[in-house]
């Protein structure tokens, strides 16, 4: 299906060319916020007015008159100083409901990016440490982006760039050998490893010489020392098992886990390339650095004076590997805003080295704060994700017990999982990711506000209506949607694929969330104002279709955010 918005843009373009000849212009489609201003709006008359030295209003009037309207557009109006507002025909909106229903799961997807490949770097927690909140955000936002990219036609390669390498492993290995034991670590891997790591830092305060010991252990690891390799591998495996538990609960998966260590033997080539191209030069104390023109950024450190490679070196090797392996059209890294400088630096170095032509995008996100004491920091400043997820499910279970005590225990548990995890994800995804997110349980689980449970509840209610419809023939009704509330809902539905495209282009899942919230609100408005099951047969059939099409939209939209919908709630 072609997007309505593209069809309208095409119509306008053709008319402009015919009426105003050879002139450069661009048609941008907007969604008016008030229904009175139509369903789609175009402001090309302003650009044309400037270029032709004519009044924009006059141009808009000419275009409104000359555009040959297809039957799915009921009218176009000229408004204000030169807007063109298009109104979709109720007949079309009514017929479209069946299309939505027939497309089912596929409705919402498009082929805008067909034939293109995107590689994404999401989640990427650090081994031997609990997964932090920023990793949770990267995992949830990344999962949604992956689904959105897929829905607009990209071939998506999901690579988890695990933090499994670097000098800190030397410290950890030293600490383990000195104070650790296999038994205690096995029993409670991540907390014990974290303890050892913290202990190392405490001890360094008393004896700086330990720094060197840590470094020496890392050197041994890098050099292939079999004991250290074995230890390191063991630590990575223990951590992966732990992370997998969280991934399973969140229902996220990856195509590859190429951790930082994967690039160990791929950095040499980058270093040689940089030196040969004159991009890397020797800096203070013999370190290798990449300086920038006009000191745009501080120099990027490529190799320390002791020969150790760095985070940026590995990212460059990763970029080259991605390019050589998949020739992607787009590379996306979903990472905390705190790392912005790092990304600016190594993107610029990658450009200087000409490693790839694909745009490299750092999809950054802000902090998530937990003002409620119970959620914050039990140990140091680390929030244990497992506990947050447990609490989300527990609270959701209470909600389900209140709302629907008749469900079986098993059903309640299943719904609580969908609602609890869904609420958590939605709390992250519905906010503009670039601003800081404040996380509060009540808001997250509210049945009235902009939350996953609210949307899930609307969905479940709609499904309950559909279960009562019985065996009816829905096709061929003559009723055309006319009531304002039913039209208000119906005209939102064809926009799902457009919203998905927009959200994927801007890397903003919240555009989908906002849209779904609007659909749910309009659904409630419609259901409160109009009879469905008790309406006359023809009207009833059309309205049932409207209900069903709305469930398809809510379900598919939430699925793109990684959120499931319960049939009953
Ligand atoms: N593991 C890193 C951290 O937790 C994040 C990796 C981000 N991705 C990248 N390509 N640098 O800080």
Coordinates of C-alpha atoms and ligand atoms in Angstrom, one line a residue:
X1 CA 0.0 0.0 0.0
X2 CA 1.3 3.5 -0.9
X3 CA 1.2 6.0 1.9
X4 CA -1.7 8.5 1.6
X5 CA 0.7 11.2 2.4
X6 CA 2.9 10.3 -0.5
X7 CA 0.0 10.2 -2.8
X8 CA -1.1 13.7 -1.8
X9 CA 2.5 15.0 -2.2
X10 CA 2.5 13.5 -5.7
X11 CA -0.8 15.1 -6.6
X12 CA 0.4 18.5 -5.4
X13 CA 3.7 18.1 -7.3
X14 CA 2.0 17.3 -10.5
X15 CA -0.3 20.3 -10.2
X16 CA 2.5 22.7 -9.4
X17 CA 4.6 21.5 -12.3
X18 CA 1.6 21.9 -14.6
X19 CA 0.6 25.4 -13.4
X20 CA 4.0 26.9 -12.6
X21 CA 6.3 25.2 -15.0
X22 CA 10.0 24.5 -14.3
X23 CA 10.6 25.5 -10.8
X24 CA 12.4 23.9 -7.9
X25 CA 10.2 23.2 -4.8
X26 CA 9.6 20.6 -2.2
X27 CA 6.3 19.4 -0.9
X28 CA 6.2 18.6 2.8
X29 CA 3.1 17.0 4.3
X30 CA 2.0 18.1 7.8
X31 CA -0.7 16.7 10.0
X32 CA -2.9 19.6 11.2
X33 CA -3.6 19.4 14.9
X34 CA -7.2 20.5 14.7
X35 CA -9.7 18.4 12.7
X36 CA -11.2 21.6 11.2
X37 CA -7.9 22.1 9.3
X38 CA -8.2 18.8 7.4
X39 CA -6.3 15.6 7.7
X40 CA -3.2 16.5 5.7
X41 CA -1.8 19.9 5.1
X42 CA 0.7 21.3 2.6
X43 CA 2.4 24.7 2.7
X44 CA 4.3 24.6 -0.6
X45 CA 2.5 27.9 -1.6
X46 CA 4.8 29.8 0.7
X47 CA 8.0 28.6 -1.0
X48 CA 6.5 29.1 -4.5
X49 CA 5.3 32.6 -3.5
X50 CA 8.8 33.6 -2.6
X51 CA 10.4 32.1 -5.7
X52 CA 7.7 33.6 -8.1
X53 CA 7.3 36.9 -6.3
X54 CA 3.6 36.3 -5.9
X55 CA 1.2 36.2 -3.0
X56 CA 1.2 32.7 -1.4
X57 CA -2.6 32.8 -0.8
X58 CA -3.2 33.4 -4.6
X59 CA -0.9 30.4 -5.4
X60 CA -2.7 28.2 -2.9
X61 CA -6.0 29.2 -4.4
X62 CA -4.9 28.3 -7.9
X63 CA -3.6 25.0 -6.7
X64 CA -6.8 24.2 -4.8
X65 CA -8.8 24.9 -7.9
X66 CA -6.6 23.0 -10.3
X67 CA -5.8 19.9 -8.4
X68 CA -7.8 16.9 -9.8
X69 CA -9.1 15.3 -6.7
X70 CA -9.3 11.5 -6.6
X71 CA -12.5 10.1 -5.1
X72 CA -10.8 9.3 -1.8
X73 CA -10.3 13.0 -1.1
X74 CA -13.5 14.8 -0.4
X75 CA -12.2 18.3 -0.6
X76 CA -9.2 20.6 -0.4
X77 CA -9.4 24.0 1.2
X78 CA -7.3 27.0 1.1
X79 CA -6.6 28.4 4.6
X80 CA -4.8 31.3 6.2
X81 CA -2.0 32.9 4.2
X82 CA -1.6 29.9 1.9
X83 CA -2.1 26.5 3.4
X84 CA -3.7 23.7 1.5
X85 CA -5.8 21.4 3.7
X86 CA -6.9 18.0 2.4
X87 CA -9.9 16.1 3.8
X88 CA -10.2 12.4 3.3
X89 CA -13.5 11.1 2.2
X90 CA -15.7 9.2 4.7
X91 CA -16.5 6.6 2.1
X92 CA -12.8 5.9 1.7
X93 CA -12.3 5.8 5.5
X94 CA -15.1 3.4 5.8
X95 CA -13.8 1.1 3.1
X96 CA -10.3 1.3 4.4
X97 CA -11.3 -0.4 7.7
X98 CA -11.6 -3.7 5.8
X99 CA -8.2 -3.2 4.3
X100 CA -6.7 -2.7 7.7
X101 CA -8.4 -5.9 8.9
X102 CA -7.3 -7.9 5.9
X103 CA -3.7 -6.8 6.2
X104 CA -3.8 -7.8 9.8
X105 CA -0.3 -8.2 11.3
X106 CA 1.3 -6.6 8.2
X107 CA -0.6 -3.3 8.5
X108 CA 1.7 -0.5 9.5
X109 CA 4.7 -1.8 7.5
X110 CA 5.9 -0.3 4.3
X111 CA 8.8 -0.7 1.8
X112 CA 10.4 2.7 2.0
X113 CA 13.8 1.2 2.9
X114 CA 13.5 -2.0 0.9
X115 CA 16.8 -3.3 -0.3
X116 CA 18.7 -1.4 2.4
X117 CA 20.6 -2.7 5.3
X118 CA 21.0 -1.2 8.7
X119 CA 23.3 -2.5 11.4
X120 CA 22.6 -1.6 15.0
X121 CA 24.6 -1.6 18.2
X122 CA 22.2 -1.8 21.2
X123 CA 22.2 -3.0 24.8
X124 CA 26.0 -3.5 25.1
X125 CA 26.3 -4.0 28.8
X126 CA 29.6 -4.5 30.5
X127 CA 30.7 -7.9 31.5
X128 CA 31.3 -8.6 35.2
X129 CA 29.0 -5.8 36.2
X130 CA 25.2 -5.7 36.7
X131 CA 23.4 -4.3 33.8
X132 CA 22.9 -0.6 34.4
X133 CA 19.9 1.6 33.8
X134 CA 21.5 3.1 30.7
X135 CA 21.9 -0.4 29.3
X136 CA 18.2 -1.1 30.0
X137 CA 17.3 2.1 28.1
X138 CA 19.6 1.1 25.2
X139 CA 18.1 -2.4 25.2
X140 CA 14.5 -1.2 25.2
X141 CA 15.0 1.7 22.7
X142 CA 17.2 -0.4 20.6
X143 CA 14.7 -3.2 20.4
X144 CA 11.9 -0.8 19.3
X145 CA 14.2 0.7 16.7
X146 CA 15.1 -2.6 15.3
X147 CA 11.5 -3.5 14.9
X148 CA 10.7 -0.2 13.4
X149 CA 13.5 -0.4 10.9
X150 CA 12.3 -3.8 9.9
X151 CA 8.8 -2.5 9.5
X152 CA 9.9 0.1 6.9
X153 CA 11.7 -2.5 4.9
X154 CA 15.3 -2.5 6.1
X155 CA 17.3 -5.7 6.5
X156 CA 18.2 -5.3 10.1
X157 CA 21.4 -6.8 11.6
X158 CA 21.3 -6.6 15.4
X159 CA 24.7 -6.7 16.9
X160 CA 25.3 -6.5 20.6
X161 CA 28.6 -4.8 21.2
X162 CA 29.3 -6.3 24.6
X163 CA 31.8 -4.5 26.9
X164 CA 34.0 -7.5 27.4
X165 CA 37.4 -6.1 27.0
X166 CA 39.7 -3.4 28.3
X167 CA 42.2 -2.7 31.1
X168 CA 39.6 -3.2 33.8
X169 CA 39.8 -7.0 33.2
X170 CA 43.4 -6.9 34.3
X171 CA 42.2 -5.4 37.6
X172 CA 39.4 -7.9 38.0
X173 CA 41.7 -10.9 37.2
X174 CA 44.2 -9.6 39.8
X175 CA 41.5 -9.1 42.4
X176 CA 40.1 -12.6 41.7
X177 CA 43.4 -14.3 42.0
X178 CA 44.2 -12.4 45.2
X179 CA 40.9 -12.3 47.1
X180 CA 38.4 -14.4 45.1
X181 CA 37.3 -18.0 45.0
X182 CA 35.6 -20.0 42.3
X183 CA 33.0 -21.3 44.7
X184 CA 31.7 -17.9 45.9
X185 CA 31.7 -16.4 42.4
X186 CA 29.9 -19.4 41.0
X187 CA 27.2 -19.1 43.6
X188 CA 26.4 -15.5 42.9
X189 CA 28.5 -14.4 39.9
X190 CA 27.8 -10.7 39.1
X191 CA 27.6 -9.4 42.7
X192 CA 30.7 -11.3 43.7
X193 CA 32.7 -10.1 40.7
X194 CA 31.5 -6.5 41.4
X195 CA 32.6 -6.9 45.0
X196 CA 36.1 -7.9 43.8
X197 CA 36.3 -5.0 41.4
X198 CA 35.3 -2.6 44.1
X199 CA 37.8 -4.2 46.5
X200 CA 40.5 -3.6 44.0
X201 CA 39.7 0.1 43.9
X202 CA 39.6 0.3 47.6
X203 CA 43.0 -1.3 47.9
X204 CA 44.5 0.9 45.2
X205 CA 43.8 3.9 47.4
X206 CA 46.2 2.3 50.0
X207 CA 48.7 1.0 47.6
X208 CA 49.1 2.5 44.1
X209 CA 51.4 -0.2 43.0
X210 CA 48.3 -2.4 42.5
X211 CA 47.5 -0.4 39.4
X212 CA 50.6 -1.8 37.8
X213 CA 49.7 -5.4 38.8
X214 CA 46.3 -4.9 37.2
X215 CA 47.9 -3.6 34.1
X216 CA 50.4 -6.5 34.0
X217 CA 47.5 -9.0 34.2
X218 CA 45.8 -7.3 31.3
X219 CA 49.0 -7.4 29.3
X220 CA 49.2 -11.2 30.0
X221 CA 45.6 -11.5 28.9
X222 CA 46.3 -9.7 25.7
X223 CA 49.4 -11.7 25.2
X224 CA 47.4 -14.9 25.3
X225 CA 48.4 -16.2 28.7
X226 CA 46.3 -19.4 29.0
X227 CA 45.3 -19.0 32.7
X228 CA 44.1 -15.4 32.2
X229 CA 42.3 -16.2 28.9
X230 CA 40.5 -19.0 30.7
X231 CA 39.5 -16.8 33.6
X232 CA 38.4 -14.0 31.3
X233 CA 36.3 -16.4 29.2
X234 CA 34.7 -17.8 32.3
X235 CA 33.7 -14.4 33.5
X236 CA 32.3 -13.5 30.1
X237 CA 30.2 -16.6 30.1
X238 CA 28.9 -16.1 33.6
X239 CA 27.8 -12.5 32.7
X240 CA 26.2 -13.6 29.4
X241 CA 24.1 -16.1 31.3
X242 CA 22.9 -13.4 33.6
X243 CA 22.2 -10.9 30.8
X244 CA 20.4 -13.6 28.9
X245 CA 17.9 -13.9 31.8
X246 CA 17.1 -10.2 31.4
X247 CA 16.9 -10.5 27.6
X248 CA 14.4 -13.3 28.0
X249 CA 12.2 -11.4 30.3
X250 CA 12.3 -8.4 28.0
X251 CA 11.9 -10.6 25.0
X252 CA 14.7 -9.1 23.1
X253 CA 17.2 -10.9 20.9
X254 CA 20.2 -10.3 18.7
X255 CA 21.7 -11.7 15.6
X256 CA 25.3 -11.4 16.8
X257 CA 27.1 -10.7 20.0
X258 CA 30.4 -9.3 18.8
X259 CA 31.9 -7.9 22.0
X260 CA 34.8 -5.5 22.1
X261 CA 37.2 -8.5 22.4
X262 CA 36.1 -9.6 19.0
X263 CA 38.1 -6.7 17.6
X264 CA 41.3 -7.5 19.4
X265 CA 43.0 -8.8 16.3
X266 CA 41.4 -6.2 14.0
X267 CA 42.9 -3.1 15.5
X268 CA 46.3 -3.5 14.0
X269 CA 44.9 -2.9 10.5
X270 CA 43.2 0.3 11.6
X271 CA 46.3 1.6 13.3
X272 CA 48.5 0.9 10.2
X273 CA 45.9 2.5 8.0
X274 CA 45.7 5.6 10.2
X275 CA 49.5 6.0 10.3
X276 CA 49.8 5.5 6.5
X277 CA 47.1 8.0 5.8
X278 CA 48.7 10.5 8.2
X279 CA 45.5 10.6 10.3
X280 CA 47.3 9.2 13.4
X281 CA 50.4 10.9 14.7
X282 CA 52.6 10.5 17.7
X283 CA 51.6 12.6 20.7
X284 CA 53.0 13.1 24.2
X285 CA 55.0 10.2 25.6
X286 CA 54.8 8.2 22.4
X287 CA 51.0 7.8 22.5
X288 CA 49.2 7.6 19.1
X289 CA 46.5 10.2 18.6
X290 CA 44.2 11.5 15.9
X291 CA 44.1 15.3 16.1
X292 CA 41.3 17.3 14.4
X293 CA 41.3 20.2 12.1
X294 CA 41.0 23.5 14.0
X295 CA 40.9 21.5 17.2
X296 CA 37.3 20.9 16.5
X297 CA 37.4 18.2 19.3
X298 CA 40.1 17.2 21.7
X299 CA 42.4 14.7 20.0
X300 CA 41.1 11.1 19.9
X301 CA 43.4 8.7 21.7
X302 CA 44.2 5.6 19.6
X303 CA 47.0 4.0 21.5
X304 CA 48.4 4.7 25.0
X305 CA 52.1 5.2 25.5
X306 CA 52.2 1.7 27.0
X307 CA 50.9 0.3 23.8
X308 CA 47.3 -0.5 25.1
X309 CA 44.5 0.2 22.6
X310 CA 41.4 2.1 23.6
X311 CA 37.7 2.3 23.4
X312 CA 37.8 4.4 20.2
X313 CA 40.3 2.1 18.6
X314 CA 37.9 -0.8 19.0
X315 CA 35.0 1.3 17.7
X316 CA 37.0 2.1 14.6
X317 CA 37.8 -1.6 14.0
X318 CA 34.1 -2.4 14.6
X319 CA 33.0 0.2 12.0
X320 CA 35.4 -1.3 9.5
X321 CA 34.2 -4.8 10.2
X322 CA 30.6 -3.8 9.8
X323 CA 31.4 -2.2 6.5
X324 CA 33.4 -5.1 5.2
X325 CA 30.9 -7.7 6.3
X326 CA 27.5 -6.2 5.5
X327 CA 28.1 -3.0 3.5
X328 CA 25.3 -1.4 5.4
X329 CA 23.4 1.8 4.3
X330 CA 23.1 2.9 7.9
X331 CA 24.9 2.3 11.1
X332 CA 23.1 3.0 14.4
X333 CA 24.4 3.1 17.9
X334 CA 22.0 3.5 20.8
X335 CA 24.0 4.9 23.6
X336 CA 23.8 7.2 26.6
X337 CA 24.2 10.9 25.8
X338 CA 27.2 11.0 28.2
X339 CA 29.2 9.4 25.5
X340 CA 28.5 12.0 22.8
X341 CA 32.0 13.3 22.6
X342 CA 33.4 9.9 22.0
X343 CA 31.0 9.3 19.1
X344 CA 31.7 12.7 17.5
X345 CA 35.4 12.0 17.7
X346 CA 35.5 8.5 16.3
X347 CA 32.8 9.3 13.6
X348 CA 35.1 12.1 12.5
X349 CA 38.2 9.8 12.5
X350 CA 36.2 7.2 10.6
X351 CA 35.4 9.9 8.0
X352 CA 39.0 10.9 7.7
X353 CA 40.0 7.3 7.3
X354 CA 37.2 6.8 4.8
X355 CA 36.1 3.5 6.4
X356 CA 32.5 3.8 5.3
X357 CA 30.1 6.0 3.4
X358 CA 27.2 4.9 5.5
X359 CA 25.8 7.5 7.9
X360 CA 26.9 6.7 11.4
X361 CA 24.2 7.7 13.9
X362 CA 24.5 8.0 17.6
X363 CA 21.0 7.7 18.9
X364 CA 21.4 9.2 22.3
X365 CA 19.2 9.2 25.3
X366 CA 19.0 11.1 28.6
X367 CA 19.1 9.9 32.1
X368 CA 16.4 8.0 33.8
X369 CA 15.8 9.0 37.4
X370 CA 14.0 7.1 40.1
X371 CA 12.6 9.6 42.6
X372 CA 10.9 6.8 44.6
X373 CA 13.2 5.7 47.3
X374 CA 12.4 2.0 47.1
X375 CA 13.6 1.8 43.6
X376 CA 16.8 3.6 44.0
X377 CA 20.2 2.3 44.8
X378 CA 20.4 -0.6 47.2
X379 CA 24.0 -1.2 46.7
X380 CA 26.1 1.8 45.8
X381 CA 24.5 3.6 42.9
X382 CA 23.5 0.6 41.1
X383 CA 19.8 -0.2 40.5
X384 CA 19.3 -3.9 40.1
X385 CA 17.2 -4.4 37.0
X386 CA 16.0 -7.8 38.1
X387 CA 14.4 -6.1 41.1
X388 CA 12.8 -3.4 39.0
X389 CA 11.3 -6.0 36.7
X390 CA 10.1 -8.1 39.6
X391 CA 8.4 -5.1 41.1
X392 CA 6.8 -4.1 37.8
X393 CA 5.3 -7.6 37.5
X394 CA 4.1 -7.7 41.1
X395 CA 2.4 -4.3 40.9
X396 CA 0.8 -5.3 37.6
X397 CA -0.5 -8.5 39.2
X398 CA -2.3 -6.4 41.8
X399 CA -3.8 -4.3 39.0
X400 CA -5.0 -7.4 37.2
X401 CA -6.5 -8.8 40.4
X402 CA -8.5 -5.7 40.9
X403 CA -9.7 -5.4 37.4
X404 CA -10.4 -9.0 36.6
X405 CA -10.5 -11.3 39.6
X406 CA -12.2 -14.0 37.6
X407 CA -9.2 -14.9 35.5
X408 CA -7.4 -18.1 36.5
X409 CA -4.2 -17.7 38.4
X410 CA -2.2 -18.7 35.4
X411 CA -3.9 -16.2 33.2
X412 CA -3.4 -13.5 35.8
X413 CA 0.3 -14.2 35.9
X414 CA 0.6 -14.1 32.2
X415 CA -1.3 -10.8 31.9
X416 CA 0.7 -9.3 34.8
X417 CA 3.9 -10.1 32.9
X418 CA 2.6 -8.5 29.7
X419 CA 1.3 -5.5 31.6
X420 CA 4.3 -5.1 34.0
X421 CA 7.0 -5.4 31.4
X422 CA 5.0 -3.5 28.9
X423 CA 4.5 -0.6 31.3
X424 CA 8.2 -0.5 32.0
X425 CA 9.0 -0.4 28.2
X426 CA 6.3 2.2 27.5
X427 CA 7.5 4.5 30.3
X428 CA 10.8 4.6 28.4
X429 CA 9.6 4.7 24.9
X430 CA 6.7 7.2 25.2
X431 CA 9.1 10.0 26.3
X432 CA 11.3 12.0 24.0
X433 CA 14.5 10.1 24.5
X434 CA 16.7 13.1 24.5
X435 CA 15.2 14.5 27.6
X436 CA 15.7 13.0 31.1
X437 CA 13.1 10.5 32.1
X438 CA 11.5 10.4 35.5
X439 CA 10.3 7.0 36.4
X440 CA 7.3 6.7 38.8
X441 CA 5.3 3.6 39.4
X442 CA 1.9 5.3 39.5
X443 CA 2.3 7.0 36.2
X444 CA 3.8 4.0 34.6
X445 CA 0.9 1.7 35.7
X446 CA -1.9 4.2 35.5
X447 CA -5.0 3.1 33.7
X448 CA -6.0 6.7 32.9
X449 CA -2.9 8.3 31.6
X450 CA -0.5 7.8 28.7
X451 CA 0.7 4.3 29.8
X452 CA 1.0 0.8 28.4
X453 CA -1.8 -0.5 30.7
X454 CA -4.1 2.2 29.5
X455 CA -3.5 1.1 25.9
X456 CA -3.6 -2.6 26.7
X457 CA -6.9 -2.0 28.6
X458 CA -8.5 -0.2 25.6
X459 CA -7.3 -3.1 23.4
X460 CA -8.8 -5.7 25.8
X461 CA -12.1 -3.9 26.0
X462 CA -12.3 -3.7 22.2
X463 CA -11.5 -7.4 21.9
X464 CA -14.3 -8.1 24.4
X465 CA -16.7 -6.2 22.2
X466 CA -15.6 -8.2 19.2
X467 CA -16.1 -11.5 21.1
X468 CA -19.8 -10.6 21.5
X469 CA -20.4 -10.0 17.8
X470 CA -21.2 -13.5 16.8
X471 CA -21.3 -14.8 13.3
X472 CA -22.1 -11.8 11.2
X473 CA -21.5 -10.9 7.7
X474 CA -19.4 -7.8 7.9
X475 CA -18.8 -7.2 4.3
X476 CA -21.0 -5.2 2.0
X477 CA -22.7 -2.9 4.6
X478 CA -23.9 0.4 3.1
X479 CA -23.4 2.5 6.2
X480 CA -20.8 5.3 5.7
X481 CA -19.2 6.6 8.9
X482 CA -20.7 10.0 9.6
X483 CA -20.7 10.7 13.4
X484 CA -17.9 13.0 14.4
X485 CA -16.4 10.5 17.0
X486 CA -16.3 7.6 14.7
X487 CA -14.8 9.7 11.9
X488 CA -12.2 11.1 14.3
X489 CA -11.1 7.6 15.1
X490 CA -11.3 6.3 11.5
X491 CA -9.2 9.0 10.0
X492 CA -6.3 8.3 12.4
X493 CA -6.0 4.6 11.4
X494 CA -4.5 5.0 7.9
X495 CA -1.7 7.0 9.4
X496 CA 0.0 4.1 11.2
X497 CA 2.4 3.3 8.4
X498 CA 3.2 7.0 8.0
X499 CA 3.9 7.4 11.6
X500 CA 6.1 4.3 11.6
X501 CA 8.1 5.8 8.7
X502 CA 8.5 9.1 10.4
X503 CA 9.5 7.5 13.7
X504 CA 12.1 5.3 12.0
X505 CA 13.5 8.2 10.1
X506 CA 13.9 10.3 13.3
X507 CA 14.8 7.3 15.5
X508 CA 12.0 8.3 17.8
X509 CA 9.7 5.5 19.1
X510 CA 7.8 8.1 21.1
X511 CA 6.1 9.3 17.9
X512 CA 4.5 5.8 17.7
X513 CA 3.6 5.9 21.4
X514 CA 2.0 9.3 21.1
X515 CA 0.0 8.3 18.0
X516 CA -1.3 5.1 19.8
X517 CA -2.3 7.1 22.8
X518 CA -4.3 9.4 20.5
X519 CA -5.9 6.4 18.8
X520 CA -6.9 4.9 22.2
X521 CA -8.3 8.2 23.4
X522 CA -10.4 8.6 20.3
X523 CA -11.5 5.0 20.6
X524 CA -12.8 5.7 24.1
X525 CA -14.5 8.9 22.8
X526 CA -16.2 6.9 20.1
X527 CA -17.2 4.1 22.3
X528 CA -18.6 6.5 24.9
X529 CA -20.7 8.4 22.3
X530 CA -21.9 5.7 20.0
X531 CA -23.7 2.4 20.3
X532 CA -21.9 -0.5 18.7
X533 CA -23.5 -3.8 19.6
X534 CA -26.9 -2.4 20.0
X535 CA -26.9 -0.3 16.8
X536 CA -29.0 -1.2 13.7
X537 CA -27.5 -4.1 11.8
X538 CA -25.8 -2.1 9.1
X539 CA -24.4 0.5 11.4
X540 CA -23.4 -2.2 13.8
X541 CA -21.4 -4.0 11.1
X542 CA -19.5 -0.8 10.2
X543 CA -18.8 0.1 13.7
X544 CA -17.6 -3.4 14.6
X545 CA -15.2 -3.0 11.7
X546 CA -14.0 0.2 13.2
X547 CA -13.5 -1.5 16.5
X548 CA -11.6 -4.3 14.9
X549 CA -9.4 -2.1 12.7
X550 CA -8.5 -0.1 15.9
X551 CA -7.4 -3.3 17.6
X552 CA -5.2 -4.1 14.7
X553 CA -3.6 -0.7 14.8
X554 CA -3.1 -0.7 18.6
X555 CA -1.7 -4.3 18.6
X556 CA 0.7 -3.7 15.7
X557 CA 1.8 -0.3 17.0
X558 CA 2.6 -1.7 20.5
X559 CA 4.3 -4.7 18.9
X560 CA 6.8 -2.3 17.3
X561 CA 7.5 -1.0 20.7
X562 CA 8.1 -4.6 21.9
X563 CA 4.9 -4.5 24.0
X564 CA 2.4 -7.4 24.0
X565 CA -1.4 -7.0 24.3
X566 CA -3.6 -9.2 26.5
X567 CA -6.9 -10.4 25.1
X568 CA -8.5 -10.0 28.5
X569 CA -7.4 -7.7 31.3
Ligands
LIG1 N1 29.7 -1.0 26.7 C1 29.7 0.4 26.6 C2 29.3 1.0 28.0 O1 28.6 0.5 28.7 C3 28.8 0.9 25.6 C4 29.1 0.6 24.2 C5 28.5 1.5 23.2 N2 28.7 1.3 21.8 C6 29.8 1.7 21.2 N3 29.9 1.4 19.9 N4 30.8 2.3 21.8 O2 29.8 2.1 28.2

